Coordinates of C-alpha atoms in Angstrom, one line a residue:
M1 CA -41.2 23.8 -8.0
M2 CA -41.2 21.8 -4.9
R3 CA -39.5 18.4 -5.2
S4 CA -40.4 18.3 -9.0
T5 CA -37.5 17.1 -11.1
C6 CA -35.4 15.6 -8.2
A7 CA -38.2 13.4 -7.0
I8 CA -39.1 12.3 -10.5
A9 CA -35.4 11.4 -11.1
L10 CA -35.3 9.4 -7.9
L11 CA -38.4 7.5 -8.9
A12 CA -37.1 6.8 -12.4
Q13 CA -33.8 5.5 -10.8
G14 CA -35.9 3.1 -8.7
T15 CA -34.3 4.2 -5.5
L16 CA -37.1 2.6 -3.6
S17 CA -39.7 0.1 -4.8
L18 CA -43.3 0.4 -3.7
P19 CA -43.7 -1.4 -0.4
V20 CA -46.3 -4.1 0.1
A21 CA -48.7 -1.7 1.9
E22 CA -49.0 0.4 -1.2
R23 CA -50.3 -2.4 -3.3
R24 CA -53.7 -2.1 -1.7
S25 CA -57.0 -2.5 -3.4
G26 CA -58.1 0.2 -5.9
R27 CA -61.4 0.4 -4.1
A28 CA -59.9 1.6 -0.8
V29 CA -57.9 4.3 -2.6
A30 CA -61.0 5.4 -4.6
D31 CA -63.0 5.6 -1.3
R32 CA -60.4 7.9 0.2
L33 CA -60.1 10.2 -2.8
R34 CA -63.8 10.8 -2.9
D35 CA -63.4 13.3 0.0
V36 CA -60.6 15.3 -1.6
P37 CA -60.1 17.2 -4.9
Y38 CA -56.7 15.6 -5.7
P39 CA -54.4 13.0 -4.3
E40 CA -51.1 13.6 -2.4
A41 CA -48.2 15.0 -4.4
A42 CA -50.6 16.1 -7.1
Y43 CA -51.7 19.7 -6.3
N44 CA -54.3 20.9 -8.8
P45 CA -56.0 24.2 -8.1
L46 CA -58.4 23.9 -11.0
A47 CA -59.6 20.5 -9.8
A48 CA -60.1 22.0 -6.3
E49 CA -62.1 24.9 -7.7
E50 CA -64.5 22.5 -9.4
F51 CA -64.6 20.2 -6.4
Y52 CA -65.6 22.9 -3.9
R53 CA -68.0 24.6 -6.2
K54 CA -70.1 21.5 -5.7
R55 CA -69.7 21.7 -2.0
P56 CA -70.6 25.3 -1.0
I57 CA -71.7 24.4 2.5
E58 CA -68.2 22.9 3.4
S59 CA -66.5 26.0 2.1
A60 CA -68.9 28.4 3.8
A61 CA -68.5 26.6 7.2
R62 CA -64.7 26.8 7.0
L63 CA -64.8 30.5 6.0
A64 CA -67.1 31.3 8.9
K65 CA -64.7 29.6 11.3
I66 CA -61.7 31.5 9.9
V67 CA -63.6 34.9 10.0
T68 CA -64.9 34.3 13.6
R69 CA -61.5 33.5 14.9
S70 CA -59.8 36.3 13.1
L71 CA -62.3 39.1 13.6
G72 CA -60.9 40.2 17.0
F73 CA -57.3 40.4 15.8
V74 CA -58.3 42.4 12.6
A75 CA -60.4 44.8 14.7
D76 CA -57.6 45.4 17.2
T77 CA -55.0 46.1 14.4
A78 CA -57.4 48.5 12.7
M79 CA -57.9 50.3 16.0
D80 CA -54.1 50.5 16.5
S81 CA -53.7 52.1 13.1
R82 CA -56.5 54.6 13.8
L83 CA -55.0 55.6 17.2
G84 CA -51.4 55.7 15.9
R85 CA -50.2 53.1 18.4
E86 CA -49.0 50.4 16.0
D87 CA -45.4 50.4 17.2
E88 CA -46.4 50.4 20.8
M89 CA -48.7 47.4 20.3
A90 CA -46.4 45.5 17.9
D91 CA -45.1 42.9 20.3
R92 CA -48.6 42.1 21.7
R93 CA -50.1 41.9 18.3
G94 CA -47.3 39.6 17.1
D95 CA -48.1 37.2 20.0
E96 CA -51.8 37.3 19.2
L97 CA -51.1 36.6 15.5
L98 CA -48.9 33.7 16.5
E99 CA -51.7 32.2 18.6
L100 CA -54.3 32.8 15.9
V101 CA -52.2 31.1 13.1
S102 CA -51.5 28.1 15.4
D103 CA -55.2 27.8 16.2
L104 CA -56.3 27.8 12.5
G105 CA -54.5 24.6 11.8
P106 CA -51.9 22.9 9.6
T107 CA -52.2 25.0 6.4
F108 CA -52.0 28.3 8.3
I109 CA -49.1 27.1 10.3
K110 CA -47.2 26.3 7.1
V111 CA -48.1 29.6 5.5
G112 CA -47.2 31.4 8.7
Q113 CA -43.7 29.8 8.6
A114 CA -43.3 30.8 5.0
L115 CA -44.4 34.4 5.7
S116 CA -42.0 34.7 8.6
T117 CA -39.2 35.4 6.0
R118 CA -41.4 37.5 3.6
T119 CA -41.2 41.1 4.9
D120 CA -42.0 42.1 1.3
L121 CA -45.5 40.7 1.9
I122 CA -46.3 41.4 5.5
S123 CA -45.2 44.0 8.1
A124 CA -41.7 43.3 9.6
K125 CA -43.2 43.4 13.1
Y126 CA -45.6 40.6 12.3
A127 CA -43.0 38.6 10.4
K128 CA -40.8 38.7 13.4
G129 CA -43.6 37.3 15.6
L130 CA -44.2 34.4 13.2
T131 CA -40.5 33.3 13.5
G132 CA -41.5 31.8 16.8
L133 CA -44.3 29.7 15.1
Q134 CA -44.0 26.0 16.1
D135 CA -45.2 23.4 13.6
A136 CA -47.1 21.7 16.4
V137 CA -50.6 20.9 17.4
P138 CA -51.9 18.6 20.1
P139 CA -51.3 14.9 19.1
F140 CA -54.1 12.8 17.9
S141 CA -55.0 9.7 20.0
A142 CA -52.7 6.7 20.4
E143 CA -55.6 4.5 19.3
L144 CA -56.0 6.4 16.0
G145 CA -52.2 6.4 15.4
R146 CA -51.9 2.7 15.8
K147 CA -54.9 2.1 13.5
V148 CA -53.3 4.2 10.8
I149 CA -50.1 2.1 11.1
E150 CA -52.0 -1.2 10.9
D151 CA -54.2 -0.1 8.0
E152 CA -51.4 1.5 5.9
L153 CA -49.0 -1.3 6.4
N154 CA -51.6 -4.1 6.4
I155 CA -50.1 -5.5 9.6
L156 CA -50.8 -6.2 13.2
I157 CA -48.6 -4.0 15.4
D158 CA -47.9 -6.8 17.9
D159 CA -46.7 -9.0 15.1
V160 CA -44.2 -6.5 13.7
F161 CA -43.1 -4.4 16.7
S162 CA -41.8 -5.8 20.0
E163 CA -42.0 -2.2 21.4
L164 CA -44.0 0.9 20.3
S165 CA -44.4 3.9 22.4
I166 CA -48.0 4.6 23.5
E167 CA -47.6 8.3 23.1
P168 CA -45.7 10.1 20.3
V169 CA -42.2 11.3 21.0
A170 CA -42.9 14.3 18.7
S171 CA -46.0 15.8 17.3
A172 CA -46.5 18.3 14.4
S173 CA -49.3 19.7 12.3
I174 CA -49.1 17.0 9.6
G175 CA -48.0 14.0 11.6
Q176 CA -46.4 12.5 14.7
V177 CA -43.5 10.2 15.5
Y178 CA -43.5 7.1 17.7
R179 CA -40.4 5.2 18.9
G180 CA -40.4 1.5 18.5
R181 CA -38.4 -1.7 17.9
I182 CA -38.9 -4.2 15.1
R183 CA -39.5 -7.7 16.4
E184 CA -37.8 -9.5 13.5
T185 CA -34.4 -7.6 13.6
G186 CA -34.4 -5.9 17.0
E187 CA -33.7 -2.6 15.4
E188 CA -34.9 0.6 17.1
V189 CA -36.9 2.8 14.8
A190 CA -38.8 6.0 14.4
V191 CA -42.3 5.6 13.0
K192 CA -43.8 8.8 11.5
V193 CA -47.6 8.7 11.1
Q194 CA -49.6 11.2 9.1
R195 CA -52.6 12.9 10.8
P196 CA -55.8 11.4 9.3
G197 CA -57.8 13.8 7.1
V198 CA -54.9 16.3 6.8
L199 CA -55.1 16.3 2.9
S200 CA -58.8 17.3 3.0
S201 CA -58.1 20.1 5.5
V202 CA -55.1 21.5 3.6
A203 CA -56.8 21.3 0.2
L204 CA -59.8 23.3 1.4
D205 CA -57.7 26.0 3.1
L206 CA -55.4 26.3 0.0
H207 CA -58.5 26.7 -2.2
M208 CA -59.8 29.5 0.0
M209 CA -56.5 31.3 0.1
R210 CA -56.1 31.1 -3.6
S211 CA -59.6 32.5 -4.1
A212 CA -58.9 35.4 -1.8
A213 CA -55.4 36.1 -3.2
P214 CA -56.4 38.4 -6.2
V215 CA -58.8 40.4 -3.9
W216 CA -56.1 40.9 -1.3
Q217 CA -53.4 41.8 -3.9
S218 CA -55.7 44.5 -5.4
L219 CA -56.7 45.8 -2.1
K220 CA -53.2 46.1 -0.7
E221 CA -51.6 47.0 -4.1
I222 CA -49.0 44.3 -3.8
N223 CA -46.8 43.7 -6.8
T224 CA -46.1 40.0 -6.0
D225 CA -48.2 37.5 -7.8
L226 CA -50.1 36.2 -4.8
T227 CA -52.0 33.5 -6.7
G228 CA -48.8 32.1 -8.0
L229 CA -47.3 32.2 -4.6
V230 CA -50.2 30.3 -3.1
D231 CA -49.8 27.7 -5.9
A232 CA -46.1 27.4 -5.1
W233 CA -46.8 26.9 -1.4
G234 CA -49.7 24.5 -2.3
A235 CA -47.5 22.3 -4.4
G236 CA -45.0 22.1 -1.6
F237 CA -47.5 21.3 1.1
I238 CA -49.3 18.7 -0.9
D239 CA -46.0 17.1 -1.9
E240 CA -45.1 16.8 1.7
L241 CA -48.1 14.6 2.4
D242 CA -46.6 11.7 0.3
Y243 CA -44.2 10.0 2.6
R244 CA -42.9 7.8 -0.2
A245 CA -41.3 10.8 -1.8
E246 CA -39.8 11.8 1.5
A247 CA -38.4 8.3 1.8
R248 CA -36.8 8.6 -1.6
A249 CA -35.2 12.0 -0.9
T250 CA -34.0 10.8 2.5
T251 CA -32.3 7.7 1.0
E252 CA -30.8 9.5 -1.9
F253 CA -29.3 12.3 0.2
S254 CA -27.2 9.8 2.2
K255 CA -26.1 8.1 -1.0
A256 CA -25.2 11.4 -2.7
M257 CA -23.1 12.5 0.3
E258 CA -21.3 9.1 0.5
R259 CA -20.5 9.2 -3.2
R260 CA -18.8 12.6 -2.8
G261 CA -16.8 11.5 0.2
L262 CA -18.9 13.4 2.7
G263 CA -19.8 10.6 5.0
S264 CA -19.7 12.8 8.1
V265 CA -23.3 14.0 7.2
F266 CA -26.2 11.7 6.6
A267 CA -30.0 11.2 6.8
P268 CA -31.8 8.4 8.8
E269 CA -31.9 5.1 7.0
V270 CA -35.4 4.3 5.7
V271 CA -36.9 0.9 6.6
E272 CA -38.7 0.4 3.2
K273 CA -40.6 -2.7 4.3
Y274 CA -42.6 -0.7 6.9
S275 CA -43.1 2.6 5.0
S276 CA -46.0 3.8 2.8
M277 CA -47.7 6.9 1.6
H278 CA -48.8 7.9 5.2
V279 CA -46.3 6.0 7.3
L280 CA -42.5 6.4 7.2
T281 CA -40.3 4.2 9.3
T282 CA -36.6 5.0 9.7
K283 CA -33.9 3.6 11.9
W284 CA -33.7 5.5 15.2
V285 CA -30.8 8.0 15.3
E286 CA -29.3 8.7 18.7
G287 CA -28.1 12.3 19.1
E288 CA -28.6 15.8 20.5
R289 CA -29.7 18.9 18.7
L290 CA -26.7 20.6 17.3
V291 CA -27.9 23.9 18.7
D292 CA -28.1 22.4 22.3
S293 CA -24.7 20.7 22.1
D294 CA -21.7 22.0 24.1
A295 CA -19.3 19.7 22.3
D296 CA -16.1 21.3 21.0
D297 CA -16.8 20.2 17.4
V298 CA -20.0 22.2 16.9
P299 CA -18.3 24.8 14.7
R300 CA -16.8 22.0 12.6
L301 CA -20.2 20.4 12.2
C302 CA -21.6 23.8 11.1
G303 CA -19.0 23.7 8.4
V304 CA -20.1 20.1 7.5
A305 CA -23.7 21.2 7.3
L306 CA -22.8 24.2 5.2
N307 CA -20.8 21.9 2.8
A308 CA -23.8 19.6 2.5
Y309 CA -26.2 22.5 1.7
L310 CA -23.8 24.0 -0.8
T311 CA -23.4 20.5 -2.4
M312 CA -27.2 20.2 -2.6
L313 CA -27.5 23.7 -4.1
L314 CA -24.6 23.6 -6.5
D315 CA -24.2 19.9 -7.3
T316 CA -27.0 17.5 -6.6
G317 CA -29.7 20.0 -7.3
C318 CA -32.1 18.6 -4.7
L319 CA -32.3 21.0 -1.8
H320 CA -33.6 20.3 1.8
C321 CA -36.2 22.9 2.6
D322 CA -36.6 22.7 6.4
P323 CA -33.2 23.6 7.9
H324 CA -34.4 24.7 11.4
P325 CA -32.3 23.8 14.5
G326 CA -34.5 20.8 15.5
N327 CA -33.6 19.0 12.2
L328 CA -29.8 19.1 12.8
L329 CA -28.5 16.4 15.2
R330 CA -25.0 15.7 16.5
T331 CA -24.5 12.0 16.9
P332 CA -22.3 10.5 19.6
D333 CA -19.6 9.6 17.0
G334 CA -19.3 13.3 15.9
R335 CA -21.4 13.1 12.7
L336 CA -24.2 15.3 11.6
C337 CA -27.7 13.9 10.8
I338 CA -30.2 16.0 8.9
L339 CA -33.9 15.1 9.6
D340 CA -37.2 15.7 7.9
W341 CA -37.0 15.5 4.1
G342 CA -40.7 16.1 3.5
M343 CA -40.0 19.3 1.5
T344 CA -37.3 19.4 -1.2
L345 CA -36.7 21.9 -4.0
D346 CA -35.3 21.3 -7.5
V347 CA -32.3 23.6 -8.4
P348 CA -31.7 23.5 -12.2
E349 CA -28.2 23.4 -13.6
D350 CA -28.4 26.9 -15.2
L351 CA -29.2 28.4 -11.8
Q352 CA -26.3 26.5 -10.2
L353 CA -23.9 28.0 -12.7
S354 CA -25.4 31.5 -12.1
L355 CA -24.8 31.2 -8.4
L356 CA -21.2 30.2 -8.9
E357 CA -20.7 33.2 -11.2
F358 CA -22.3 35.5 -8.6
I359 CA -20.0 34.3 -5.8
A360 CA -17.0 34.7 -8.1
N361 CA -17.9 38.3 -9.1
L362 CA -18.5 39.3 -5.4
N363 CA -15.1 37.9 -4.3
A364 CA -13.4 39.7 -7.2
E365 CA -15.3 42.9 -6.5
N366 CA -16.4 42.8 -10.1
Y367 CA -19.4 45.1 -9.5
E368 CA -20.2 45.6 -13.2
D369 CA -21.4 42.0 -13.6
V370 CA -23.2 41.8 -10.3
P371 CA -26.5 43.4 -11.6
L372 CA -26.7 40.8 -14.4
D373 CA -26.0 38.0 -11.9
L374 CA -29.0 39.3 -9.9
V375 CA -31.2 39.0 -13.0
K376 CA -30.0 35.5 -13.7
L377 CA -30.6 34.5 -10.0
Q378 CA -34.2 35.8 -10.3
F379 CA -33.8 38.6 -7.8
V380 CA -34.3 41.4 -10.3
P381 CA -36.6 41.5 -13.3
E382 CA -34.7 41.9 -16.6
E383 CA -36.5 45.2 -17.3
K384 CA -35.1 46.6 -14.1
L385 CA -31.5 45.8 -14.9
E386 CA -30.4 49.3 -16.1
E387 CA -32.1 50.9 -13.1
L388 CA -30.1 48.7 -10.8
R389 CA -26.9 49.4 -12.6
Q390 CA -27.4 53.2 -12.5
S391 CA -28.2 53.1 -8.8
G392 CA -24.8 52.0 -7.6
L393 CA -26.5 49.8 -5.0
T394 CA -24.4 46.7 -5.8
V395 CA -21.3 48.5 -4.5
S396 CA -22.9 48.7 -1.0
I397 CA -24.1 45.1 -1.2
S398 CA -20.7 43.9 -1.9
K399 CA -19.0 46.0 0.8
M400 CA -21.5 44.8 3.5
L401 CA -20.9 41.1 2.4
K402 CA -17.1 41.7 2.9
L403 CA -17.7 43.1 6.4
A404 CA -20.0 40.2 7.2
G405 CA -17.5 37.7 6.0
E406 CA -15.1 38.7 8.8
G407 CA -17.3 36.9 11.4
G408 CA -19.3 37.7 14.5
G409 CA -22.7 37.7 12.9
P410 CA -24.8 41.0 12.7
K411 CA -23.4 42.2 16.0
G412 CA -19.8 41.6 14.9
T413 CA -20.4 43.3 11.6
M414 CA -21.9 46.4 13.2
E415 CA -19.0 46.6 15.7
R416 CA -16.4 46.5 12.9
L417 CA -18.3 49.1 10.9
V418 CA -18.5 51.4 13.9
A419 CA -14.8 50.9 14.7
Q420 CA -13.8 51.6 11.1
N421 CA -15.9 54.8 11.1
K422 CA -14.5 56.1 14.4
E423 CA -11.0 55.7 12.9
K424 CA -12.0 57.2 9.5
Y425 CA -13.7 60.3 11.0
A426 CA -11.4 60.7 14.0
K427 CA -10.6 64.3 13.0
E428 CA -14.2 65.4 12.9
L429 CA -15.0 63.5 16.1
A430 CA -12.1 65.1 18.0
Q431 CA -14.4 67.9 19.2
F432 CA -16.3 65.5 21.5
D433 CA -15.0 64.3 24.8
D434 CA -16.9 61.0 24.5
P435 CA -16.8 59.5 21.0
D436 CA -19.8 57.4 21.9
S437 CA -22.0 60.3 23.0
K438 CA -25.4 60.8 21.3
E439 CA -24.0 63.9 19.5
A440 CA -20.8 62.1 18.3
T441 CA -22.8 59.1 17.1
A442 CA -25.2 61.3 15.2
L443 CA -22.3 63.0 13.4
R444 CA -20.5 59.8 12.7
Q445 CA -23.6 58.3 11.1
K446 CA -24.2 61.5 9.1
L447 CA -20.7 61.4 7.7
F448 CA -20.9 57.7 6.9
R449 CA -24.2 58.2 5.1
E450 CA -22.8 61.0 3.0
D451 CA -19.8 59.0 2.0
W452 CA -22.0 55.9 1.2
Q453 CA -24.2 58.0 -1.0
R454 CA -21.2 59.6 -2.7
E455 CA -19.5 56.3 -3.5
M456 CA -22.7 54.9 -5.0
A457 CA -23.1 58.1 -7.1
E458 CA -19.5 57.9 -8.3
D459 CA -19.9 54.3 -9.2
A460 CA -23.0 55.2 -11.3
A461 CA -21.2 58.2 -12.8
R462 CA -18.4 56.0 -14.1
R463 CA -20.8 54.5 -16.6
G464 CA -21.4 56.5 -19.7
D465 CA -25.1 55.8 -19.6
A466 CA -25.6 57.0 -16.1
P467 CA -28.1 59.8 -15.5
S468 CA -26.7 63.2 -14.5
S469 CA -28.3 63.2 -11.1
T470 CA -27.2 64.6 -7.8
T471 CA -26.3 62.6 -4.7
A472 CA -29.7 63.4 -3.3
D473 CA -31.4 62.1 -6.4
V474 CA -29.5 58.8 -6.3
T475 CA -30.3 58.4 -2.6
M476 CA -34.0 59.1 -3.1
K477 CA -34.0 56.4 -5.9
I478 CA -32.3 53.9 -3.7
E479 CA -34.8 54.5 -0.8
E480 CA -37.7 54.3 -3.3
M481 CA -36.4 50.9 -4.5
Q482 CA -36.1 49.6 -1.0
Q483 CA -39.6 50.8 -0.1
N484 CA -41.1 49.2 -3.2
N485 CA -39.0 46.0 -2.8
A486 CA -41.4 43.7 -4.5
D487 CA -41.5 45.8 -7.6
V488 CA -37.7 45.7 -8.2
F489 CA -36.5 42.8 -6.2
A490 CA -38.1 39.3 -6.2
I491 CA -37.3 36.8 -3.5
P492 CA -36.6 33.5 -5.2
E493 CA -37.8 30.4 -3.4
Y494 CA -34.3 28.7 -3.3
F495 CA -32.9 31.8 -1.7
L496 CA -35.4 31.7 1.2
Y497 CA -34.4 28.2 2.1
M498 CA -30.7 28.7 1.7
S499 CA -30.8 31.9 3.8
R500 CA -32.7 30.1 6.5
A501 CA -30.1 27.4 6.4
F502 CA -27.2 29.8 6.6
A503 CA -28.9 31.8 9.4
T504 CA -29.5 28.7 11.4
L505 CA -25.9 27.4 11.0
E506 CA -24.4 30.8 11.7
G507 CA -26.5 31.2 14.8
I508 CA -25.3 27.7 16.1
G509 CA -21.7 28.6 15.2
L510 CA -21.9 31.9 17.0
A511 CA -23.2 30.3 20.2
S512 CA -20.0 28.3 20.3
D513 CA -17.6 30.9 18.9
S514 CA -18.5 34.6 19.0
S515 CA -16.2 35.3 16.1
Y516 CA -17.5 32.5 13.9
S517 CA -18.0 33.5 10.2
I518 CA -20.0 31.3 7.9
L519 CA -18.5 33.1 4.9
Q520 CA -15.0 32.1 6.0
E521 CA -15.9 28.4 6.0
E522 CA -13.6 26.4 3.7
S523 CA -16.6 25.0 1.7
F524 CA -17.9 28.5 1.0
Q525 CA -14.5 29.8 0.0
R526 CA -14.1 26.7 -2.3
A527 CA -17.4 27.4 -3.9

């Protein structure tokens, strides 16, 4: 569950006391909550259902807007399917989906970002298009931004800030950031201000998505619990609207890294005095995006970031959930700053132990225990355990991980695989003048596929409880499992965020060193 235990623990520890601005009159808070079904950081779908049942016009108006803006895209994709031109139009439709989702506002932007990694729920071609989704909308007015700051902090801007940018230096769907200087201390700061009315907008959209989820699941025969998925997203989105929790997570991360001797990575320092539920002030961090840096120490900082994420995952249990390149800064003194702690995820201790066991079994090539690890890690339902064991699929998973560990990213992995196969099948390929010709490539791939199928079948046959099936039967079963991914394999929430982090870090590392391997980082090997 998003933030959950880790945030509760931080609150109990008293990491941050409530600022003066949060001790506002109960009347002001009550007035604000009359327009929403629940407060920030308290997602409640049942309360939303009752709230919007009494406001049918509001729901109908939003539904009409969504349908109107989506109708053209839906009609075009239906026509593509009817004319058999889906592949031909994939890139164009991906761009149109990107524009549509951005146009529908904050909730759809957040859901679109989440779906960009969920090819078990939407077509891969659309998921690919959504990877370019920017969490950005036009900024709200400077006048409104300054009013939010003054109302939330119960101050006059000119009394507190000697400088405050008129326009935001960054703008996103939920809020925007101003650069300023505190008059009393002279410190330069970043002031993050939440977009007014965003809770009302997000709550309504989440309610409508949740209402539509069972219908869509039945219509598309999707095995994933879509209602539960919307609830998981909803809890995360609504948590993100409470900047006090973000302040606690930001502060605790730096303390946790410092306690573990990892001072080369940190989060911005929170200025508690000028922070509240809808305003977050931190000291300004000078730096450049790690992905844009041409410094020699970029690969080292990728290792530092990986160490930090593994520490969060396997030790502190409070995981940063927005590891995109824009949130990783290289500071002038060669340290790494991780920004934006609005979404965090609790990782329980039993899951941490299971992850360590899984890594150990892969490294030891202990394939027999890998299926059970996948159950413990929530990838595979327990009732599918024997089916996974009998398939021999874990042998292939482990072999591909070993190849990937040698570095170079997907391209490097494929090049090594091709080179190995050319050497392995040299005798069979000798009949071709060009080993890279279309015919030679087809034969090499055929031989590799046959060997791959045989190895999986042999692994399954070594077990006494394995079914007496032919190689073709095993292959058909594997392909069926892959096609029906959601039925056999679940995608745990923590894995999505960690895979995004690893992919981001490896991409940055490969830009500096074409043979970079995230799996060869000392921190990963130590884990």
